[in-house]
């Protein structure tokens, strides 16, 4: 896909997501429409999940599911429900050959052997916030499969570098629900209008401020942060910056993208490689950050350049306004 081409298409704020996708697809002479359909499938599953989240307290689907996921963390009922919603939508859609998910140990082959795309997804991130009515999110990355269509999906199809992402996005289930995505030509955000059942373009060509005054980090673990991260946080305090930490990556990231700030999940004693997962948490937000003029590193190198070695690999994560990430990464 020719990059930057679709940034030419300007639609007025207020256009709906379907129309935006359609207009952008028209900009590509050889586009077959599969990527567009795939993005629509994700957006649709997001609506269903949004409905379930909104009714969760009433429908008795909060709480723990009674099993652990592959990371050894307790799965919540809504984690499991969201995983089912997204995988079902993607399987029926037919454009996705395989999914890797936070909730599944292995590659999920969707038995769509002719499909061109691979998805990495965290169906519902920020699980600890589900039961207390605080913002949560869905995070997804889209890759083109590398092995020939028709055969079984290979590990090389799913373990691609972040710089190979074709598209990336998130859904934020917050005070309003938003669908934010990029296909490599800028970032656009759509706010869900529940009475119409539509996502409406509300944040066109989103740009992250180059610098900011917000830092987001779990300071409860700061005793075991690397010295350079402790030093950077001290500098933030000396400058009178604001600490803001929701504990929901999508929500913390989204706020910092709009207002200017940095999110850090460094190595800690408990999580020596950081907590966040490269394939379905960091790569996606790194692509969006860069597309919006921000930056993402693991403290040493660009997130999008990391060669993945396993599906559920964890990396330290520094993401946000460019000036802040540069300073924190070398601090
Ligand atoms: P999860 O995928 O199990 O929900 O964990 C990821 C979440 C992020 O959304 C959040 O930024 C981070 O974990 C918070 O972790 P901590 O409670 O250690 O600060
Ligand atoms: Mg997660």
Tab-separated table of C-alpha atoms and ligand atoms in Angstrom:
chain	number	residue	atom	x	y	z
A	1	UNK	CA	0.000	0.000	0.000
A	2	UNK	CA	1.405	3.397	-0.943
A	3	UNK	CA	2.006	5.276	2.257
A	4	UNK	CA	0.856	8.850	2.827
A	5	UNK	CA	-1.498	8.633	-0.130
A	6	UNK	CA	-4.629	8.380	1.960
A	7	UNK	CA	-3.753	11.462	3.987
A	8	UNK	CA	-4.885	13.407	0.919
A	9	UNK	CA	-8.488	12.504	1.500
A	10	UNK	CA	-10.039	15.089	3.752
A	11	UNK	CA	-13.517	14.466	5.013
A	12	UNK	CA	-15.316	16.898	7.252
A	13	UNK	CA	-15.367	16.182	10.950
A	14	UNK	CA	-18.709	14.479	11.488
A	15	UNK	CA	-18.311	11.903	8.693
A	16	UNK	CA	-18.870	8.372	9.840
A	17	UNK	CA	-16.197	5.681	9.975
A	18	UNK	CA	-17.623	3.618	7.077
A	19	UNK	CA	-17.605	6.596	4.780
A	20	UNK	CA	-14.093	7.573	5.864
A	21	UNK	CA	-12.811	4.041	5.200
A	22	UNK	CA	-14.551	3.927	1.817
A	23	UNK	CA	-13.196	7.300	0.721
A	24	UNK	CA	-9.673	6.354	1.742
A	25	UNK	CA	-9.867	3.057	-0.068
A	26	UNK	CA	-10.801	4.869	-3.264
A	27	UNK	CA	-7.401	6.606	-3.070
A	28	UNK	CA	-5.601	3.314	-3.745
A	29	UNK	CA	-5.794	2.160	-7.322
A	30	UNK	CA	-5.165	-1.506	-6.487
A	31	UNK	CA	-6.843	-1.754	-3.110
A	32	UNK	CA	-9.014	-4.838	-2.980
A	33	UNK	CA	-11.044	-3.645	-0.024
A	34	UNK	CA	-10.002	-6.449	2.323
A	35	UNK	CA	-8.140	-4.195	4.739
A	36	UNK	CA	-11.088	-1.810	4.761
A	37	UNK	CA	-13.446	-4.668	5.546
A	38	UNK	CA	-11.135	-5.908	8.277
A	39	UNK	CA	-11.120	-2.495	9.953
A	40	UNK	CA	-14.918	-2.440	9.736
A	41	UNK	CA	-15.069	-5.905	11.362
A	42	UNK	CA	-12.919	-4.699	14.261
A	43	UNK	CA	-15.035	-1.580	14.660
A	44	UNK	CA	-18.218	-3.665	14.669
A	45	UNK	CA	-16.910	-6.100	17.295
A	46	UNK	CA	-15.916	-3.033	19.321
A	47	UNK	CA	-19.548	-1.897	19.321
A	48	UNK	CA	-20.670	-5.247	20.671
A	49	UNK	CA	-18.004	-5.218	23.369
A	50	UNK	CA	-18.913	-1.627	24.210
A	51	UNK	CA	-22.510	-2.705	24.755
A	52	UNK	CA	-21.417	-5.530	27.029
A	53	UNK	CA	-19.138	-3.257	29.036
A	54	UNK	CA	-21.922	-0.707	29.495
A	55	UNK	CA	-24.286	-3.339	30.877
A	56	UNK	CA	-21.672	-5.358	32.738
A	57	UNK	CA	-22.728	-4.355	36.243
A	58	UNK	CA	-26.365	-5.237	35.472
A	59	UNK	CA	-25.784	-8.393	33.489
A	60	UNK	CA	-23.586	-9.941	36.179
A	61	UNK	CA	-20.624	-10.348	33.853
A	62	UNK	CA	-18.036	-8.511	35.893
A	63	UNK	CA	-15.645	-10.425	38.099
A	64	UNK	CA	-13.185	-13.226	37.599
A	65	UNK	CA	-13.783	-16.015	35.107
A	66	UNK	CA	-12.043	-18.589	37.271
A	67	UNK	CA	-9.059	-19.266	35.050
A	68	UNK	CA	-5.662	-17.694	34.394
A	69	UNK	CA	-4.482	-16.553	30.984
A	70	UNK	CA	-1.130	-17.497	29.515
A	71	UNK	CA	0.574	-14.768	31.573
A	72	UNK	CA	-0.728	-16.375	34.772
A	73	UNK	CA	-3.120	-13.463	35.354
A	74	UNK	CA	-6.713	-14.047	36.431
A	75	UNK	CA	-9.003	-13.733	33.416
A	76	UNK	CA	-12.065	-11.580	33.911
A	77	UNK	CA	-15.411	-12.531	32.420
A	78	UNK	CA	-15.293	-9.523	30.131
A	79	UNK	CA	-11.745	-10.395	28.969
A	80	UNK	CA	-13.046	-13.737	27.825
A	81	UNK	CA	-16.214	-12.283	26.287
A	82	UNK	CA	-14.236	-9.654	24.347
A	83	UNK	CA	-11.807	-12.278	23.076
A	84	UNK	CA	-14.732	-14.286	21.743
A	85	UNK	CA	-16.392	-11.240	20.146
A	86	UNK	CA	-13.288	-10.135	18.277
A	87	UNK	CA	-12.171	-13.587	17.155
A	88	UNK	CA	-15.658	-14.463	15.946
A	89	UNK	CA	-16.000	-11.220	13.977
A	90	UNK	CA	-12.587	-11.726	12.389
A	91	UNK	CA	-13.214	-15.350	11.532
A	92	UNK	CA	-16.560	-14.621	9.916
A	93	UNK	CA	-15.144	-11.581	8.112
A	94	UNK	CA	-12.738	-13.891	6.269
A	95	UNK	CA	-9.856	-11.420	5.823
A	96	UNK	CA	-7.767	-12.720	8.735
A	97	UNK	CA	-5.700	-15.906	8.573
A	98	UNK	CA	-4.657	-15.963	12.226
A	99	UNK	CA	-4.840	-14.054	15.477
A	100	UNK	CA	-2.486	-13.776	18.387
A	101	UNK	CA	-4.219	-12.614	21.514
A	102	UNK	CA	-3.323	-11.835	25.096
A	103	UNK	CA	-5.965	-14.369	26.065
A	104	UNK	CA	-4.669	-17.296	23.947
A	105	UNK	CA	-1.439	-19.191	24.495
A	106	UNK	CA	-0.919	-20.178	20.868
A	107	UNK	CA	-1.598	-18.768	17.444
A	108	UNK	CA	-5.323	-19.013	16.628
A	109	UNK	CA	-5.542	-20.244	13.046
A	110	UNK	CA	-8.931	-19.045	11.791
A	111	UNK	CA	-9.130	-21.527	8.939
A	112	UNK	CA	-9.315	-18.766	6.388
A	113	UNK	CA	-6.375	-20.066	4.320
A	114	UNK	CA	-6.886	-17.522	1.536
A	115	UNK	CA	-6.814	-14.578	3.939
A	116	UNK	CA	-3.982	-12.054	3.662
A	117	UNK	CA	-3.873	-10.585	7.140
A	118	UNK	CA	-2.686	-11.421	10.647
A	119	UNK	CA	-4.000	-9.682	13.773
A	120	UNK	CA	-2.325	-9.205	17.136
A	121	UNK	CA	-4.868	-8.116	19.734
A	122	UNK	CA	-5.384	-7.419	23.383
A	123	UNK	CA	-9.186	-7.720	23.358
A	124	UNK	CA	-9.663	-5.942	26.690
A	125	UNK	CA	-6.732	-4.207	28.286
A	126	UNK	CA	-6.752	-2.807	31.809
A	127	UNK	CA	-8.703	-5.719	33.276
A	128	UNK	CA	-8.156	-4.591	36.822
A	129	UNK	CA	-10.339	-1.565	36.011
A	130	UNK	CA	-13.306	-3.522	34.642
A	131	UNK	CA	-15.133	-4.033	37.921
A	132	UNK	CA	-14.718	-0.481	39.125
A	133	UNK	CA	-16.164	1.357	36.127
A	134	UNK	CA	-12.896	2.892	34.951
A	135	UNK	CA	-11.791	3.236	31.298
A	136	UNK	CA	-10.502	0.144	29.522
A	137	UNK	CA	-9.465	-0.522	25.934
A	138	UNK	CA	-8.912	-2.847	22.991
A	139	UNK	CA	-5.528	-2.720	21.233
A	140	UNK	CA	-4.857	-4.203	17.771
A	141	UNK	CA	-2.113	-4.493	15.134
A	142	UNK	CA	-2.601	-5.656	11.555
A	143	UNK	CA	0.141	-7.382	9.541
A	144	UNK	CA	0.232	-8.865	6.069
A	145	UNK	CA	0.897	-12.602	6.154
A	146	UNK	CA	4.274	-13.551	4.662
A	147	UNK	CA	3.890	-17.260	3.864
A	148	UNK	CA	1.961	-18.224	0.729
A	149	UNK	CA	-1.815	-18.071	1.044
A	150	UNK	CA	-3.484	-21.453	1.030
A	151	UNK	CA	-1.067	-23.152	3.446
A	152	UNK	CA	-0.991	-23.188	7.244
A	153	UNK	CA	0.018	-20.016	9.070
A	154	UNK	CA	3.695	-19.968	10.086
A	155	UNK	CA	5.416	-18.448	13.112
A	156	UNK	CA	7.176	-15.963	10.761
A	157	UNK	CA	3.731	-14.650	9.766
A	158	UNK	CA	2.950	-13.551	13.296
A	159	UNK	CA	6.386	-12.650	14.675
A	160	UNK	CA	6.906	-9.562	12.554
A	161	UNK	CA	8.544	-6.338	13.661
A	162	UNK	CA	6.325	-3.411	14.595
A	163	UNK	CA	7.654	-1.485	11.598
A	164	UNK	CA	5.922	-4.084	9.391
A	165	UNK	CA	2.463	-3.199	10.713
A	166	UNK	CA	0.008	-2.339	7.945
A	167	UNK	CA	-2.356	-0.673	10.376
A	168	UNK	CA	-2.835	-0.303	14.112
A	169	UNK	CA	-5.485	1.045	16.402
A	170	UNK	CA	-7.300	1.025	19.686
A	171	UNK	CA	-10.789	1.338	21.034
A	172	UNK	CA	-11.128	3.322	24.230
A	173	UNK	CA	-14.178	2.520	26.351
A	174	UNK	CA	-14.113	5.729	28.354
A	175	UNK	CA	-16.460	8.563	29.204
A	176	UNK	CA	-17.198	8.174	25.524
A	177	UNK	CA	-16.110	5.291	23.322
A	178	UNK	CA	-13.527	6.063	20.651
A	179	UNK	CA	-12.042	4.154	17.727
A	180	UNK	CA	-8.584	5.495	16.853
A	181	UNK	CA	-6.505	4.035	14.038
A	182	UNK	CA	-3.754	4.554	11.500
A	183	UNK	CA	-2.909	2.888	8.209
A	184	UNK	CA	0.456	4.645	8.096
A	185	UNK	CA	-0.749	8.028	6.879
A	186	UNK	CA	-1.684	9.841	10.075
A	187	UNK	CA	-4.007	9.035	12.947
A	188	UNK	CA	-7.745	9.630	13.011
A	189	UNK	CA	-10.167	9.287	15.910
A	190	UNK	CA	-13.880	8.508	15.790
A	191	UNK	CA	-16.288	8.951	18.677
A	192	UNK	CA	-19.082	6.403	19.038
A	193	UNK	CA	-22.572	7.869	18.924
A	194	UNK	CA	-24.684	5.159	20.606
A	195	UNK	CA	-28.055	6.500	19.494
A	196	UNK	CA	-26.962	6.144	15.839
A	197	UNK	CA	-24.755	3.096	16.337
A	198	UNK	CA	-22.039	4.919	14.373
A	199	UNK	CA	-18.479	6.041	14.930
A	200	UNK	CA	-18.222	9.699	13.890
A	201	UNK	CA	-14.964	11.399	12.865
A	202	UNK	CA	-14.203	13.723	15.760
A	203	UNK	CA	-10.381	13.893	15.894
A	204	UNK	CA	-8.922	14.304	12.422
A	205	UNK	CA	-5.185	13.892	11.818
A	206	UNK	CA	-4.317	13.661	15.516
A	207	UNK	CA	-0.979	15.134	16.592
A	208	UNK	CA	0.804	14.540	19.863
A	209	UNK	CA	2.381	17.674	21.383
A	210	UNK	CA	6.163	17.541	21.063
A	211	UNK	CA	6.536	18.161	24.796
A	212	UNK	CA	4.231	17.899	27.780
A	213	UNK	CA	3.859	18.183	31.525
A	214	UNK	CA	2.225	14.862	32.419
A	215	UNK	CA	4.062	11.707	33.478
A	216	UNK	CA	2.258	8.380	33.862
A	217	UNK	CA	3.977	5.613	35.782
A	218	UNK	CA	3.070	3.283	38.639
A	219	UNK	CA	5.100	4.973	41.345
A	220	UNK	CA	4.133	2.295	43.842
A	221	UNK	CA	6.855	0.184	42.234
A	222	UNK	CA	9.409	2.988	42.017
A	223	UNK	CA	11.742	1.561	44.647
A	224	UNK	CA	12.805	-1.074	42.145
A	225	UNK	CA	12.915	1.156	39.023
A	226	UNK	CA	16.277	1.519	37.277
A	227	UNK	CA	18.193	4.525	38.629
A	228	UNK	CA	17.830	6.443	35.351
A	229	UNK	CA	14.016	6.183	35.517
A	230	UNK	CA	14.055	7.323	39.156
A	231	UNK	CA	16.199	10.286	38.069
A	232	UNK	CA	13.807	11.170	35.234
A	233	UNK	CA	10.805	11.098	37.581
A	234	UNK	CA	12.671	13.356	40.001
A	235	UNK	CA	13.200	15.807	37.141
A	236	UNK	CA	9.460	15.713	36.363
A	237	UNK	CA	8.753	16.555	40.002
A	238	UNK	CA	11.364	19.334	40.094
A	239	UNK	CA	9.601	20.883	37.101
A	240	UNK	CA	6.205	20.633	38.751
A	241	UNK	CA	4.747	18.190	36.218
A	242	UNK	CA	1.490	16.363	36.966
A	243	UNK	CA	1.405	12.639	37.764
A	244	UNK	CA	-1.561	10.940	36.073
A	245	UNK	CA	-1.881	7.142	36.088
A	246	UNK	CA	-5.132	5.360	35.389
A	247	UNK	CA	-3.574	1.908	35.122
A	248	UNK	CA	-5.315	1.411	31.775
A	249	UNK	CA	-2.726	1.724	29.053
A	250	UNK	CA	-5.092	2.903	26.325
A	251	UNK	CA	-6.599	5.595	28.526
A	252	UNK	CA	-3.234	6.823	29.801
A	253	UNK	CA	-1.842	6.822	26.259
A	254	UNK	CA	-4.871	8.595	24.791
A	255	UNK	CA	-4.773	11.378	27.379
A	256	UNK	CA	-1.064	11.902	26.842
A	257	UNK	CA	-1.497	11.958	23.065
A	258	UNK	CA	-4.084	14.724	23.366
A	259	UNK	CA	-2.425	16.746	26.105
A	260	UNK	CA	1.294	15.957	25.837
A	261	UNK	CA	2.948	13.564	28.253
A	262	UNK	CA	4.894	10.366	28.756
A	263	UNK	CA	3.840	6.863	29.829
A	264	UNK	CA	6.554	4.642	31.297
A	265	UNK	CA	6.429	0.975	32.307
A	266	UNK	CA	10.058	0.288	33.173
A	267	UNK	CA	11.671	-2.955	34.307
A	268	UNK	CA	10.893	-3.607	37.976
A	269	UNK	CA	11.841	-6.311	40.443
A	270	UNK	CA	8.462	-7.964	39.875
A	271	UNK	CA	8.547	-7.502	36.093
A	272	UNK	CA	12.232	-7.518	35.084
A	273	UNK	CA	11.416	-7.065	31.366
A	274	UNK	CA	8.593	-4.644	32.030
A	275	UNK	CA	4.993	-5.796	32.122
A	276	UNK	CA	3.628	-4.857	28.719
A	277	UNK	CA	3.554	-7.170	25.736
A	278	UNK	CA	5.409	-6.200	22.572
A	279	UNK	CA	3.105	-7.849	20.056
A	280	UNK	CA	-0.323	-6.644	21.114
A	281	UNK	CA	0.252	-3.677	23.415
A	282	UNK	CA	3.486	-1.830	22.600
A	283	UNK	CA	3.883	-2.137	18.812
A	284	UNK	CA	0.414	-0.815	18.132
A	285	UNK	CA	0.708	2.220	20.390
A	286	UNK	CA	4.254	2.840	19.133
A	287	UNK	CA	2.987	3.055	15.553
A	288	UNK	CA	0.178	5.390	16.552
A	289	UNK	CA	2.565	7.538	18.619
A	290	UNK	CA	5.004	7.870	15.719
A	291	UNK	CA	2.222	8.587	13.250
A	292	UNK	CA	1.054	11.377	15.561
A	293	UNK	CA	4.582	12.833	15.884
A	294	UNK	CA	5.431	11.105	19.185
A	295	UNK	CA	7.975	8.432	20.025
A	296	UNK	CA	8.219	4.977	21.634
A	297	UNK	CA	11.261	3.105	22.949
A	298	UNK	CA	12.117	0.324	25.363
A	299	UNK	CA	14.507	2.749	27.061
A	300	UNK	CA	17.276	1.928	24.601
A	301	UNK	CA	15.882	1.310	21.146
A	302	UNK	CA	12.864	2.124	19.010
A	303	UNK	CA	9.993	-0.244	19.807
A	304	UNK	CA	9.129	-0.707	16.119
A	305	UNK	CA	12.668	-2.027	15.389
A	306	UNK	CA	12.585	-4.838	17.976
A	307	UNK	CA	12.784	-8.314	16.421
A	308	UNK	CA	10.153	-10.342	18.268
A	309	UNK	CA	11.183	-13.714	19.605
A	310	UNK	CA	7.949	-14.983	21.166
A	311	UNK	CA	4.215	-14.303	21.043
A	312	UNK	CA	3.872	-12.990	24.575
A	313	UNK	CA	7.233	-11.259	24.925
A	314	UNK	CA	7.377	-8.350	27.375
A	315	UNK	CA	9.380	-5.170	26.922
A	316	UNK	CA	9.933	-2.007	28.954
A	317	UNK	CA	7.832	0.770	27.408
A	318	UNK	CA	8.429	4.521	27.148
A	319	UNK	CA	5.851	6.240	24.936
A	320	UNK	CA	4.521	9.728	24.390
A	321	UNK	CA	5.695	13.204	23.477
A	322	UNK	CA	8.966	13.037	21.555
A	323	UNK	CA	10.976	15.417	23.717
A	324	UNK	CA	9.983	13.608	26.907
A	325	UNK	CA	10.627	10.101	25.570
A	326	UNK	CA	14.037	11.168	24.262
A	327	UNK	CA	14.985	12.590	27.628
A	328	UNK	CA	13.620	9.649	29.643
A	329	UNK	CA	15.183	7.037	27.373
A	330	UNK	CA	18.659	8.425	27.762
A	331	UNK	CA	18.203	9.727	31.297
B	1	LIG	P1	-3.493	-6.298	31.442
B	1	LIG	O1	-3.176	-6.572	30.002
B	1	LIG	O2	-3.419	-7.508	32.299
B	1	LIG	O3	-4.761	-5.525	31.608
B	1	LIG	O4	-2.279	-5.386	31.976
B	1	LIG	C1	-1.911	-4.244	31.260
B	1	LIG	C2	-2.185	-3.042	32.115
B	1	LIG	C3	-2.080	-1.733	31.388
B	1	LIG	O5	-3.298	-1.336	30.837
B	1	LIG	C4	-1.652	-0.812	32.480
B	1	LIG	O6	-1.001	0.326	31.989
B	1	LIG	C5	-0.760	-1.666	33.303
B	1	LIG	O7	-1.197	-3.000	33.112
B	1	LIG	C6	-0.852	-1.363	34.767
B	1	LIG	O8	-0.015	-2.206	35.468
B	1	LIG	P2	0.335	-1.932	37.007
B	1	LIG	O9	-0.920	-2.229	37.762
B	1	LIG	O10	1.447	-2.861	37.312
B	1	LIG	O11	0.751	-0.491	37.101
B	2	LIG	MG1	-3.295	-6.053	28.280
